[in-house]
mmCIF file of C-alpha atoms and ligand atoms in Angstrom:
data_model
loop_
_atom_site.group_PDB
_atom_site.id
_atom_site.type_symbol
_atom_site.label_atom_id
_atom_site.label_comp_id
_atom_site.label_asym_id
_atom_site.label_seq_id
_atom_site.Cartn_x
_atom_site.Cartn_y
_atom_site.Cartn_z
ATOM 1 C CA UNK A 1282 103.235 -65.041 62.234
ATOM 2 C CA UNK A 1283 102.090 -63.223 59.279
ATOM 3 C CA UNK A 1284 100.444 -64.040 56.312
ATOM 4 C CA UNK A 1285 100.749 -62.330 52.791
ATOM 5 C CA UNK A 1286 102.743 -59.220 52.157
ATOM 6 C CA UNK A 1287 99.941 -56.520 52.285
ATOM 7 C CA UNK A 1288 98.262 -58.070 55.186
ATOM 8 C CA UNK A 1289 101.540 -58.295 57.030
ATOM 9 C CA UNK A 1290 102.257 -54.638 56.803
ATOM 10 C CA UNK A 1291 98.890 -54.006 58.070
ATOM 11 C CA UNK A 1292 99.103 -56.441 60.933
ATOM 12 C CA UNK A 1293 102.326 -54.976 62.388
ATOM 13 C CA UNK A 1294 100.904 -51.500 62.079
ATOM 14 C CA UNK A 1295 97.855 -52.606 63.924
ATOM 15 C CA UNK A 1296 100.071 -54.360 66.583
ATOM 16 C CA UNK A 1297 102.195 -50.907 67.188
ATOM 17 C CA UNK A 1298 99.151 -48.860 67.469
ATOM 18 C CA UNK A 1299 97.593 -51.145 69.865
ATOM 19 C CA UNK A 1300 100.575 -51.300 72.060
ATOM 20 C CA UNK A 1301 100.744 -47.416 71.845
ATOM 21 C CA UNK A 1302 97.282 -46.803 72.672
ATOM 22 C CA UNK A 1303 97.319 -49.232 75.557
ATOM 23 C CA UNK A 1304 100.212 -47.645 76.822
ATOM 24 C CA UNK A 1305 98.844 -44.072 76.461
ATOM 25 C CA UNK A 1306 95.819 -45.116 78.372
ATOM 26 C CA UNK A 1307 97.983 -46.651 80.923
ATOM 27 C CA UNK A 1308 100.029 -43.459 81.456
ATOM 28 C CA UNK A 1309 96.799 -41.209 81.897
ATOM 29 C CA UNK A 1310 94.721 -43.580 84.079
ATOM 30 C CA UNK A 1311 94.693 -43.950 87.822
ATOM 31 C CA UNK A 1312 95.130 -47.635 87.191
ATOM 32 C CA UNK A 1313 98.878 -46.651 86.197
ATOM 33 C CA UNK A 1314 99.864 -46.174 89.774
ATOM 34 C CA UNK A 1315 98.502 -49.612 90.856
ATOM 35 C CA UNK A 1316 100.071 -51.210 87.684
ATOM 36 C CA UNK A 1317 103.619 -50.000 88.598
ATOM 37 C CA UNK A 1318 103.631 -52.728 91.197
ATOM 38 C CA UNK A 1319 103.162 -55.169 88.633
ATOM 39 C CA UNK A 1320 106.380 -53.945 86.713
ATOM 40 C CA UNK A 1321 108.609 -55.015 89.625
ATOM 41 C CA UNK A 1322 110.329 -58.419 88.955
ATOM 42 C CA UNK A 1323 108.405 -61.370 90.131
ATOM 43 C CA UNK A 1324 110.469 -64.093 91.111
ATOM 44 C CA UNK A 1325 108.170 -66.430 92.776
ATOM 45 C CA UNK A 1326 105.433 -68.623 91.737
ATOM 46 C CA UNK A 1327 102.387 -66.740 91.573
ATOM 47 C CA UNK A 1328 99.109 -68.577 91.476
ATOM 48 C CA UNK A 1329 95.478 -67.163 91.816
ATOM 49 C CA UNK A 1330 94.607 -65.761 88.338
ATOM 50 C CA UNK A 1331 91.406 -67.800 88.306
ATOM 51 C CA UNK A 1332 92.610 -70.952 86.625
ATOM 52 C CA UNK A 1333 93.228 -74.346 88.175
ATOM 53 C CA UNK A 1334 96.269 -74.392 90.356
ATOM 54 C CA UNK A 1335 99.101 -76.738 89.445
ATOM 55 C CA UNK A 1336 101.793 -77.418 91.893
ATOM 56 C CA UNK A 1337 105.401 -77.499 90.762
ATOM 57 C CA UNK A 1338 109.019 -77.347 91.842
ATOM 58 C CA UNK A 1339 111.258 -74.474 90.748
ATOM 59 C CA UNK A 1340 114.044 -75.142 88.410
ATOM 60 C CA UNK A 1341 116.407 -72.319 88.566
ATOM 61 C CA UNK A 1342 119.082 -73.891 86.347
ATOM 62 C CA UNK A 1343 118.048 -71.628 83.419
ATOM 63 C CA UNK A 1344 117.052 -68.717 85.302
ATOM 64 C CA UNK A 1345 117.334 -65.330 83.636
ATOM 65 C CA UNK A 1346 117.173 -61.768 85.247
ATOM 66 C CA UNK A 1347 114.500 -60.498 82.878
ATOM 67 C CA UNK A 1348 111.204 -58.967 84.420
ATOM 68 C CA UNK A 1349 108.348 -61.482 83.862
ATOM 69 C CA UNK A 1350 105.787 -60.413 81.338
ATOM 70 C CA UNK A 1351 102.359 -59.743 82.960
ATOM 71 C CA UNK A 1352 99.816 -62.729 83.171
ATOM 72 C CA UNK A 1353 97.398 -60.291 81.446
ATOM 73 C CA UNK A 1354 99.658 -59.959 78.383
ATOM 74 C CA UNK A 1355 100.888 -63.394 78.125
ATOM 75 C CA UNK A 1356 97.107 -64.648 78.036
ATOM 76 C CA UNK A 1357 95.667 -61.795 75.834
ATOM 77 C CA UNK A 1358 98.247 -61.174 73.155
ATOM 78 C CA UNK A 1359 98.579 -64.636 71.425
ATOM 79 C CA UNK A 1360 99.261 -66.211 68.192
ATOM 80 C CA UNK A 1361 97.044 -69.297 67.755
ATOM 81 C CA UNK A 1362 95.940 -69.079 64.083
ATOM 82 C CA UNK A 1363 93.367 -71.973 64.786
ATOM 83 C CA UNK A 1364 91.505 -69.243 66.686
ATOM 84 C CA UNK A 1365 92.154 -66.204 64.366
ATOM 85 C CA UNK A 1366 94.967 -64.608 62.929
ATOM 86 C CA UNK A 1367 95.059 -61.342 65.247
ATOM 87 C CA UNK A 1368 96.561 -61.425 68.650
ATOM 88 C CA UNK A 1369 93.328 -60.670 70.312
ATOM 89 C CA UNK A 1370 90.939 -63.285 69.107
ATOM 90 C CA UNK A 1371 92.538 -66.530 70.757
ATOM 91 C CA UNK A 1372 91.844 -65.297 74.220
ATOM 92 C CA UNK A 1373 87.970 -65.343 73.375
ATOM 93 C CA UNK A 1374 87.983 -68.103 70.706
ATOM 94 C CA UNK A 1375 89.889 -70.555 72.243
ATOM 95 C CA UNK A 1376 87.559 -70.973 75.196
ATOM 96 C CA UNK A 1377 85.350 -73.138 72.794
ATOM 97 C CA UNK A 1378 87.977 -75.886 72.807
ATOM 98 C CA UNK A 1379 87.328 -79.063 74.748
ATOM 99 C CA UNK A 1380 90.737 -80.063 76.510
ATOM 100 C CA UNK A 1381 89.450 -82.694 78.756
ATOM 101 C CA UNK A 1382 89.554 -85.503 77.826
ATOM 102 C CA UNK A 1383 92.733 -85.333 75.784
ATOM 103 C CA UNK A 1384 95.334 -87.843 74.519
ATOM 104 C CA UNK A 1385 98.444 -87.860 72.518
ATOM 105 C CA UNK A 1386 99.386 -90.347 69.813
ATOM 106 C CA UNK A 1387 103.016 -91.516 69.826
ATOM 107 C CA UNK A 1388 103.906 -93.056 66.469
ATOM 108 C CA UNK A 1389 106.483 -93.882 63.968
ATOM 109 C CA UNK A 1390 110.116 -95.197 64.886
ATOM 110 C CA UNK A 1391 109.528 -96.026 68.459
ATOM 111 C CA UNK A 1392 109.467 -99.310 70.279
ATOM 112 C CA UNK A 1393 106.420 -98.185 72.433
ATOM 113 C CA UNK A 1394 103.751 -96.370 69.960
ATOM 114 C CA UNK A 1395 100.365 -95.773 71.439
ATOM 115 C CA UNK A 1396 98.005 -93.303 73.122
ATOM 116 C CA UNK A 1397 98.986 -91.262 76.117
ATOM 117 C CA UNK A 1398 96.246 -89.794 78.314
ATOM 118 C CA UNK A 1399 96.679 -86.486 79.569
ATOM 119 C CA UNK A 1400 95.929 -87.518 83.182
ATOM 120 C CA UNK A 1401 98.792 -90.102 82.892
ATOM 121 C CA UNK A 1402 101.200 -87.592 81.451
ATOM 122 C CA UNK A 1403 100.676 -85.466 84.423
ATOM 123 C CA UNK A 1404 100.961 -88.260 86.890
ATOM 124 C CA UNK A 1405 104.244 -89.635 85.371
ATOM 125 C CA UNK A 1406 106.351 -86.384 85.128
ATOM 126 C CA UNK A 1407 107.351 -84.116 88.102
ATOM 127 C CA UNK A 1408 106.227 -80.494 86.991
ATOM 128 C CA UNK A 1409 108.822 -77.820 87.163
ATOM 129 C CA UNK A 1410 108.483 -73.984 86.987
ATOM 130 C CA UNK A 1411 110.991 -72.456 84.338
ATOM 131 C CA UNK A 1412 111.351 -68.967 83.339
ATOM 132 C CA UNK A 1413 111.971 -68.635 79.667
ATOM 133 C CA UNK A 1414 111.977 -65.815 76.994
ATOM 134 C CA UNK A 1415 110.036 -66.456 74.005
ATOM 135 C CA UNK A 1416 110.937 -64.512 70.956
ATOM 136 C CA UNK A 1417 108.359 -64.189 68.001
ATOM 137 C CA UNK A 1418 109.612 -63.980 64.438
ATOM 138 C CA UNK A 1419 107.501 -60.766 64.315
ATOM 139 C CA UNK A 1420 110.029 -59.014 66.585
ATOM 140 C CA UNK A 1421 108.246 -59.073 70.056
ATOM 141 C CA UNK A 1422 109.212 -60.899 72.854
ATOM 142 C CA UNK A 1423 107.900 -62.183 76.393
ATOM 143 C CA UNK A 1424 109.114 -63.636 79.623
ATOM 144 C CA UNK A 1425 107.050 -66.372 80.873
ATOM 145 C CA UNK A 1426 106.967 -68.712 83.968
ATOM 146 C CA UNK A 1427 106.162 -72.020 82.322
ATOM 147 C CA UNK A 1428 105.008 -75.227 84.176
ATOM 148 C CA UNK A 1429 106.222 -78.217 82.351
ATOM 149 C CA UNK A 1430 108.670 -81.090 82.194
ATOM 150 C CA UNK A 1431 111.615 -82.084 79.663
ATOM 151 C CA UNK A 1432 110.360 -83.393 76.376
ATOM 152 C CA UNK A 1433 113.319 -85.788 76.584
ATOM 153 C CA UNK A 1434 111.488 -87.752 79.441
ATOM 154 C CA UNK A 1435 108.634 -88.590 77.364
ATOM 155 C CA UNK A 1436 110.828 -89.434 74.302
ATOM 156 C CA UNK A 1437 112.817 -91.720 76.521
ATOM 157 C CA UNK A 1438 109.583 -93.609 77.630
ATOM 158 C CA UNK A 1439 108.779 -94.039 73.893
ATOM 159 C CA UNK A 1440 112.176 -95.821 73.185
ATOM 160 C CA UNK A 1441 113.007 -94.238 69.715
ATOM 161 C CA UNK A 1442 114.762 -96.720 67.179
ATOM 162 C CA UNK A 1443 117.995 -95.835 65.611
ATOM 163 C CA UNK A 1444 115.851 -94.362 62.554
ATOM 164 C CA UNK A 1445 114.378 -91.808 64.659
ATOM 165 C CA UNK A 1446 116.295 -88.717 63.617
ATOM 166 C CA UNK A 1447 113.373 -86.233 63.754
ATOM 167 C CA UNK A 1448 110.302 -85.604 65.768
ATOM 168 C CA UNK A 1449 107.064 -84.241 64.021
ATOM 169 C CA UNK A 1450 104.292 -82.625 66.320
ATOM 170 C CA UNK A 1451 100.710 -82.036 65.357
ATOM 171 C CA UNK A 1452 98.120 -79.864 66.755
ATOM 172 C CA UNK A 1453 94.411 -80.957 67.099
ATOM 173 C CA UNK A 1454 92.322 -80.638 63.803
ATOM 174 C CA UNK A 1455 88.711 -79.871 65.162
ATOM 175 C CA UNK A 1456 87.151 -77.004 62.943
ATOM 176 C CA UNK A 1457 83.795 -77.360 64.902
ATOM 177 C CA UNK A 1458 85.738 -75.958 68.001
ATOM 178 C CA UNK A 1459 88.712 -74.281 66.161
ATOM 179 C CA UNK A 1460 86.978 -71.535 64.172
ATOM 180 C CA UNK A 1461 90.162 -70.361 62.291
ATOM 181 C CA UNK A 1462 90.382 -73.875 60.775
ATOM 182 C CA UNK A 1463 87.347 -73.029 58.700
ATOM 183 C CA UNK A 1464 89.771 -70.854 56.593
ATOM 184 C CA UNK A 1465 92.762 -72.122 54.687
ATOM 185 C CA UNK A 1466 95.155 -69.473 56.139
ATOM 186 C CA UNK A 1467 97.423 -72.407 56.831
ATOM 187 C CA UNK A 1468 97.472 -76.103 55.835
ATOM 188 C CA UNK A 1469 95.695 -77.708 58.806
ATOM 189 C CA UNK A 1470 96.587 -79.306 61.029
ATOM 190 C CA UNK A 1471 99.383 -77.163 62.277
ATOM 191 C CA UNK A 1472 102.629 -79.244 62.133
ATOM 192 C CA UNK A 1473 106.108 -78.492 63.468
ATOM 193 C CA UNK A 1474 109.265 -80.657 63.785
ATOM 194 C CA UNK A 1475 112.618 -80.738 65.584
ATOM 195 C CA UNK A 1476 115.750 -82.827 65.137
ATOM 196 C CA UNK A 1477 115.812 -85.436 67.733
ATOM 197 C CA UNK A 1478 118.816 -83.978 69.684
ATOM 198 C CA UNK A 1479 117.074 -80.550 69.557
ATOM 199 C CA UNK A 1480 113.938 -82.116 71.142
ATOM 200 C CA UNK A 1481 115.959 -84.130 73.753
ATOM 201 C CA UNK A 1482 118.085 -80.958 74.736
ATOM 202 C CA UNK A 1483 117.303 -80.232 78.466
ATOM 203 C CA UNK A 1484 115.974 -76.711 77.416
ATOM 204 C CA UNK A 1485 113.047 -78.143 75.455
ATOM 205 C CA UNK A 1486 110.064 -78.674 77.596
ATOM 206 C CA UNK A 1487 106.429 -79.745 77.226
ATOM 207 C CA UNK A 1488 104.313 -77.042 79.049
ATOM 208 C CA UNK A 1489 101.054 -77.723 80.848
ATOM 209 C CA UNK A 1490 100.826 -74.637 82.693
ATOM 210 C CA UNK A 1491 102.018 -70.862 83.399
ATOM 211 C CA UNK A 1492 102.058 -68.662 86.370
ATOM 212 C CA UNK A 1493 101.280 -71.511 88.889
ATOM 213 C CA UNK A 1494 98.096 -72.494 86.939
ATOM 214 C CA UNK A 1495 97.039 -74.997 84.340
ATOM 215 C CA UNK A 1496 97.696 -73.690 80.768
ATOM 216 C CA UNK A 1497 95.041 -71.147 79.581
ATOM 217 C CA UNK A 1498 93.425 -72.488 76.291
ATOM 218 C CA UNK A 1499 94.816 -69.490 74.152
ATOM 219 C CA UNK A 1500 98.425 -70.497 75.376
ATOM 220 C CA UNK A 1501 97.981 -74.066 73.970
ATOM 221 C CA UNK A 1502 96.131 -76.198 76.544
ATOM 222 C CA UNK A 1503 96.363 -78.945 77.727
ATOM 223 C CA UNK A 1504 100.045 -79.614 76.315
ATOM 224 C CA UNK A 1505 102.451 -77.504 74.189
ATOM 225 C CA UNK A 1506 105.967 -77.410 73.218
ATOM 226 C CA UNK A 1507 108.348 -74.755 74.265
ATOM 227 C CA UNK A 1508 111.691 -74.431 72.515
ATOM 228 C CA UNK A 1509 113.099 -71.089 73.922
ATOM 229 C CA UNK A 1510 116.030 -70.533 71.513
ATOM 230 C CA UNK A 1511 113.786 -70.860 68.286
ATOM 231 C CA UNK A 1512 111.189 -68.365 66.939
ATOM 232 C CA UNK A 1513 107.799 -68.685 68.768
ATOM 233 C CA UNK A 1514 106.119 -70.557 65.836
ATOM 234 C CA UNK A 1515 108.270 -73.644 66.760
ATOM 235 C CA UNK A 1516 106.382 -73.944 70.099
ATOM 236 C CA UNK A 1517 103.383 -75.789 68.646
ATOM 237 C CA UNK A 1518 100.386 -75.709 70.809
ATOM 238 C CA UNK A 1519 97.592 -78.231 71.800
ATOM 239 C CA UNK A 1520 99.439 -81.250 70.623
ATOM 240 C CA UNK A 1521 97.548 -84.407 69.757
ATOM 241 C CA UNK A 1522 100.386 -86.412 67.998
ATOM 242 C CA UNK A 1523 104.168 -86.926 68.377
ATOM 243 C CA UNK A 1524 105.526 -88.930 65.406
ATOM 244 C CA UNK A 1525 109.229 -90.183 65.104
ATOM 245 C CA UNK A 1526 110.643 -90.296 61.559
ATOM 246 C CA UNK A 1527 113.851 -90.327 59.508
ATOM 247 C CA UNK A 1528 112.742 -87.508 57.280
ATOM 248 C CA UNK A 1529 112.876 -83.829 58.131
ATOM 249 C CA UNK A 1530 109.346 -82.780 58.886
ATOM 250 C CA UNK A 1531 107.939 -79.918 56.774
ATOM 251 C CA UNK A 1532 106.423 -77.343 59.126
ATOM 252 C CA UNK A 1533 103.106 -75.513 58.486
ATOM 253 C CA UNK A 1534 104.981 -72.243 58.193
ATOM 254 C CA UNK A 1535 107.793 -73.732 55.908
ATOM 255 C CA UNK A 1536 105.009 -75.232 53.506
ATOM 256 C CA UNK A 1537 103.276 -71.682 53.472
ATOM 257 C CA UNK A 1538 106.521 -69.838 52.746
ATOM 258 C CA UNK A 1539 109.534 -71.811 52.445
ATOM 259 C CA UNK A 1540 111.929 -68.915 51.676
ATOM 260 C CA UNK A 1541 110.782 -67.262 54.878
ATOM 261 C CA UNK A 1542 110.552 -69.803 57.400
ATOM 262 C CA UNK A 1543 113.009 -72.502 57.559
ATOM 263 C CA UNK A 1544 113.251 -75.911 59.414
ATOM 264 C CA UNK A 1545 115.636 -74.711 61.904
ATOM 265 C CA UNK A 1546 114.180 -71.219 62.664
ATOM 266 C CA UNK A 1547 116.923 -70.355 65.547
ATOM 267 C CA UNK A 1548 116.612 -66.823 66.928
ATOM 268 C CA UNK A 1549 119.490 -65.133 65.287
ATOM 269 C CA UNK A 1550 120.100 -61.396 64.866
ATOM 270 C CA UNK A 1551 122.615 -62.038 62.110
ATOM 271 C CA UNK A 1552 120.133 -63.798 59.776
ATOM 272 C CA UNK A 1553 117.539 -61.627 58.445
ATOM 273 C CA UNK A 1554 113.948 -62.470 57.575
ATOM 274 C CA UNK A 1555 113.741 -61.802 53.855
ATOM 275 C CA UNK A 1556 111.242 -58.895 54.748
ATOM 276 C CA UNK A 1557 112.696 -57.548 57.873
ATOM 277 C CA UNK A 1558 115.935 -57.500 60.117
ATOM 278 C CA UNK A 1559 115.988 -59.584 63.142
ATOM 279 C CA UNK A 1560 118.375 -57.522 65.158
ATOM 280 C CA UNK A 1561 116.059 -55.887 67.268
ATOM 281 C CA UNK A 1562 112.894 -56.721 69.315
ATOM 282 C CA UNK A 1563 110.288 -55.324 71.523
ATOM 283 C CA UNK A 1564 109.695 -56.778 75.000
ATOM 284 C CA UNK A 1565 105.822 -56.655 75.498
ATOM 285 C CA UNK A 1566 105.277 -54.079 78.073
ATOM 286 C CA UNK A 1567 108.356 -52.151 77.122
ATOM 287 C CA UNK A 1568 108.467 -49.021 75.077
ATOM 288 C CA UNK A 1569 112.041 -49.103 73.695
ATOM 289 C CA UNK A 1570 113.266 -51.784 71.526
ATOM 290 C CA UNK A 1571 116.136 -54.077 72.599
ATOM 291 C CA UNK A 1572 118.799 -56.201 70.864
ATOM 292 C CA UNK A 1573 117.907 -59.773 69.987
ATOM 293 C CA UNK A 1574 120.322 -62.304 71.233
ATOM 294 C CA UNK A 1575 121.796 -65.269 69.402
ATOM 295 C CA UNK A 1576 119.745 -68.389 70.122
ATOM 296 C CA UNK A 1577 117.559 -65.859 72.210
ATOM 297 C CA UNK A 1578 120.267 -65.743 74.852
ATOM 298 C CA UNK A 1579 120.533 -69.802 75.144
ATOM 299 C CA UNK A 1580 123.851 -69.922 73.099
ATOM 300 C CA UNK A 1581 125.555 -71.568 76.018
ATOM 301 C CA UNK A 1582 123.049 -74.529 76.130
ATOM 302 C CA UNK A 1583 122.340 -74.980 72.403
ATOM 303 C CA UNK A 1584 125.217 -73.567 70.096
ATOM 304 C CA UNK A 1585 126.955 -76.947 70.180
ATOM 305 C CA UNK A 1586 123.831 -78.519 68.229
ATOM 306 C CA UNK A 1587 124.947 -76.450 65.274
ATOM 307 C CA UNK A 1588 128.594 -76.805 65.182
ATOM 308 C CA UNK A 1589 130.088 -76.527 61.515
ATOM 309 C CA UNK A 1590 126.637 -75.551 60.163
ATOM 310 C CA UNK A 1591 125.944 -72.477 58.016
ATOM 311 C CA UNK A 1592 123.244 -70.704 59.932
ATOM 312 C CA UNK A 1593 122.363 -68.650 56.886
ATOM 313 C CA UNK A 1594 121.732 -71.581 54.877
ATOM 314 C CA UNK A 1595 120.195 -73.703 57.536
ATOM 315 C CA UNK A 1596 117.763 -70.825 58.701
HETATM 316 N N1 MTE B 2141 99.082 -74.766 66.950
HETATM 317 C C1 MTE B 2141 99.493 -73.612 66.839
HETATM 318 N N2 MTE B 2141 100.654 -73.516 67.687
HETATM 319 C C2 MTE B 2141 101.233 -72.259 67.649
HETATM 320 C C3 MTE B 2141 100.755 -71.236 66.766
HETATM 321 C C4 MTE B 2141 99.668 -71.372 66.051
HETATM 322 O O1 MTE B 2141 99.252 -70.494 65.249
HETATM 323 N N3 MTE B 2141 99.058 -72.601 66.227
HETATM 324 N N4 MTE B 2141 101.423 -69.924 66.862
HETATM 325 C C5 MTE B 2141 102.929 -70.019 67.276
HETATM 326 C C6 MTE B 2141 103.556 -68.741 67.504
HETATM 327 S S1 MTE B 2141 103.744 -67.572 65.779
HETATM 328 C C7 MTE B 2141 103.960 -68.186 68.523
HETATM 329 S S2 MTE B 2141 104.771 -66.674 68.792
HETATM 330 C C8 MTE B 2141 103.540 -68.852 69.829
HETATM 331 C C9 MTE B 2141 102.893 -67.943 70.840
HETATM 332 O O2 MTE B 2141 102.673 -68.518 71.831
HETATM 333 P P1 MTE B 2141 101.819 -67.620 73.077
HETATM 334 O O3 MTE B 2141 100.599 -67.235 72.461
HETATM 335 O O4 MTE B 2141 101.463 -68.595 74.236
HETATM 336 O O5 MTE B 2141 102.704 -66.613 73.336
HETATM 337 O O6 MTE B 2141 102.764 -69.838 69.621
HETATM 338 C C10 MTE B 2141 103.082 -70.751 68.485
HETATM 339 N N5 MTE B 2141 102.212 -72.055 68.497
HETATM 340 MO MO1 MO B 2142 105.375 -66.217 66.527
#
């Protein structure tokens, strides 16, 4: 995500340069040869990156043929504004976050509001591995082997009332540990929202890990949303509150720039961002750009949610 216009241009230039430099270094170093192995498609759970292992069952229902992005890229090139506005700070700064103990408040239009403890969440839900694309609104994308479970399972437990039309999510507000929250780059806490049917869609998961291990802090430990057909910013990290409501939530990004970031934020090559086209994207690790797919390639699973809606109006 990007801030103001001038910072923006700067941020994307820095990003391109960093990728280029890194690539150049890679091409000319002896590490290049060894790293070729990591370019081969990895289709099995791979543990052993130093984090706490987490057992899971593979769910191949949504499998895609894309090559996985490396663990190194997934965990060192992040957007997590609570820990800084550049891509490289979260990997370092997020280590200050206390993620245990952790609990999530369930509130609003539900029959069973209350506090859920992270240990109980992990005990109650079978963890699956699912490989999903993630497309950032900034025109880069990754392929990530998540560990998680369908959000629908947690929602059903909470027993939403008939007034629960939307779900609002909130990230932790703890400026003592989240150094980025000392600056008002966004209106903290970070807020996101989904329509209840989007939240219940089988593709929508709460992630608790990646690459066979507990979620690294920079990727949103201990619990984050993953909504693969929407721009990356909808996939809110380090969730502490899930609130059910009859009103459309106003997300932090919509609040900061309503003409740029709408409630839906579905990946759509036909709907330009006011300042750039969304037709192409750079898969992190690739040199050439590729075409962006409608709903990030998940149209078959989710297009029905938007039948009859003008996607340019409801962007
Ligand atoms: N709380 C919070 N969640 C967040 C963000 C953030 O700044 N704060 N950034 C979003 C954006 S813009 C993207 S692209 C994804 C990045 O997820 P990743 O770092 O795991 O790839 O997280 C999203 N979730
Ligand atoms: Mo993003």
